[in-house]
Coordinates of C-alpha atoms in Angstrom, one line a residue:
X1 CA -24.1 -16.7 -22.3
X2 CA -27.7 -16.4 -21.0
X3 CA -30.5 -18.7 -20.4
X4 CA -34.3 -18.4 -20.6
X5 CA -34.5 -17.3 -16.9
X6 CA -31.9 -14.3 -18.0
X7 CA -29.0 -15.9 -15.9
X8 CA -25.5 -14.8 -17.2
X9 CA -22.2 -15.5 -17.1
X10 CA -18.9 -14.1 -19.1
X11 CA -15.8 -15.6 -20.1
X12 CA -12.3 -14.6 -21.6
X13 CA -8.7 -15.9 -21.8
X14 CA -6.7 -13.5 -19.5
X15 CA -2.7 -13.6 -18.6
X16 CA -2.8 -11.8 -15.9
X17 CA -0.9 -15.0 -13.9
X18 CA 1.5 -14.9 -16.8
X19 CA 0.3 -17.6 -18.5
X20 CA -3.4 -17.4 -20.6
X21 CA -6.4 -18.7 -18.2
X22 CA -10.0 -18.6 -18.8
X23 CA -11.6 -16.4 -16.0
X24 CA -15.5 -16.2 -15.5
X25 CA -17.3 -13.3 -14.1
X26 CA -22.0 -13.3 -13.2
X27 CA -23.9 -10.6 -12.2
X28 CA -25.1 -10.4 -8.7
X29 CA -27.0 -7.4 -6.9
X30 CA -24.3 -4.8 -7.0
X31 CA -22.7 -5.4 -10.5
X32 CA -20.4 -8.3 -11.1
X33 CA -19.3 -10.9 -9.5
X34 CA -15.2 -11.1 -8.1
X35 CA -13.7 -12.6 -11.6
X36 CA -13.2 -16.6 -10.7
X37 CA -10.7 -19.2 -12.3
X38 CA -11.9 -22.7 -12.2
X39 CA -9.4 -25.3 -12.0
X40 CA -10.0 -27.4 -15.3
X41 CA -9.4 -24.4 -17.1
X42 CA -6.3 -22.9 -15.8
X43 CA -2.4 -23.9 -15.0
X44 CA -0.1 -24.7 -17.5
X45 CA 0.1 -24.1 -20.9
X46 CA -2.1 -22.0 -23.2
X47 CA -6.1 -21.8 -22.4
X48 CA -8.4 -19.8 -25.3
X49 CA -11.4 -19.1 -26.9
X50 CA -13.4 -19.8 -24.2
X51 CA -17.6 -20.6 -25.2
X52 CA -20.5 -20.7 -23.2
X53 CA -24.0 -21.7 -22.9
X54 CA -26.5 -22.6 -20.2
X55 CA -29.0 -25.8 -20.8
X56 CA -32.4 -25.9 -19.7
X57 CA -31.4 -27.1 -16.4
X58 CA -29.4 -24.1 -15.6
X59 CA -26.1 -25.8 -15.7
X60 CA -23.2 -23.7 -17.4
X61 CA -20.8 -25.1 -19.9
X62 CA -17.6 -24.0 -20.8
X63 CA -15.5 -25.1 -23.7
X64 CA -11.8 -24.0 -24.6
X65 CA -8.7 -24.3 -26.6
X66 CA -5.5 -26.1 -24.6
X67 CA -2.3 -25.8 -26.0
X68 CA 0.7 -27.1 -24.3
X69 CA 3.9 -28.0 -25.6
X70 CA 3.0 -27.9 -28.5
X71 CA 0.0 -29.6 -28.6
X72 CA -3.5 -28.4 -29.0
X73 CA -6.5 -29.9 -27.5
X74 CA -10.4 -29.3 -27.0
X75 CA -11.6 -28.9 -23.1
X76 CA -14.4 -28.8 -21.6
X77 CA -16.3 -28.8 -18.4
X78 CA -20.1 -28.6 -16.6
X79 CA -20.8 -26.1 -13.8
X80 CA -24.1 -26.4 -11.6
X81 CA -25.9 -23.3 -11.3
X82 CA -25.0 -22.4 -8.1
X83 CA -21.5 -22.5 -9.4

């Protein structure tokens, strides 16, 4: 995603904790930022096709697919811009 002041941020659904998580990375100076988990989308069960976009306040937000249990659910959740 990127916003009119050319902020950006990346997301994917990654297993690398053996279960699928959605992981963020933003530039900074010397590349990219450490790759960073956030709570609400990580833990149990199944978390996907992550989407992003910034609003005009610079806030990030993230949606993603849940599935647990068989049971599949929409998620979402607001970063500030400093997040």
């Amino acid at each position: 995603a990127a916003d009119a002041d050319a902020r950006l941020a990346v997301a994917w659904d990654d297993d690398r904790d053996e279960t699928s998580d959605i992981w963020l990375a933003r530039p900074i100076q010397t590349g990219w930022s450490e790759n960073f988990s956030l709570p609400e989308a990580s833990g149990a069960g199944e978390q996907t096709h992550p989407s992003l976009a910034f609003d005009r306040e610079g806030r990030l937000h993230l949606a993603w697919l849940h599935e647990h249990d068989g049971a599949r659910a929409l998620r979402y959740c607001r970063l500030r811009a400093a997040d």
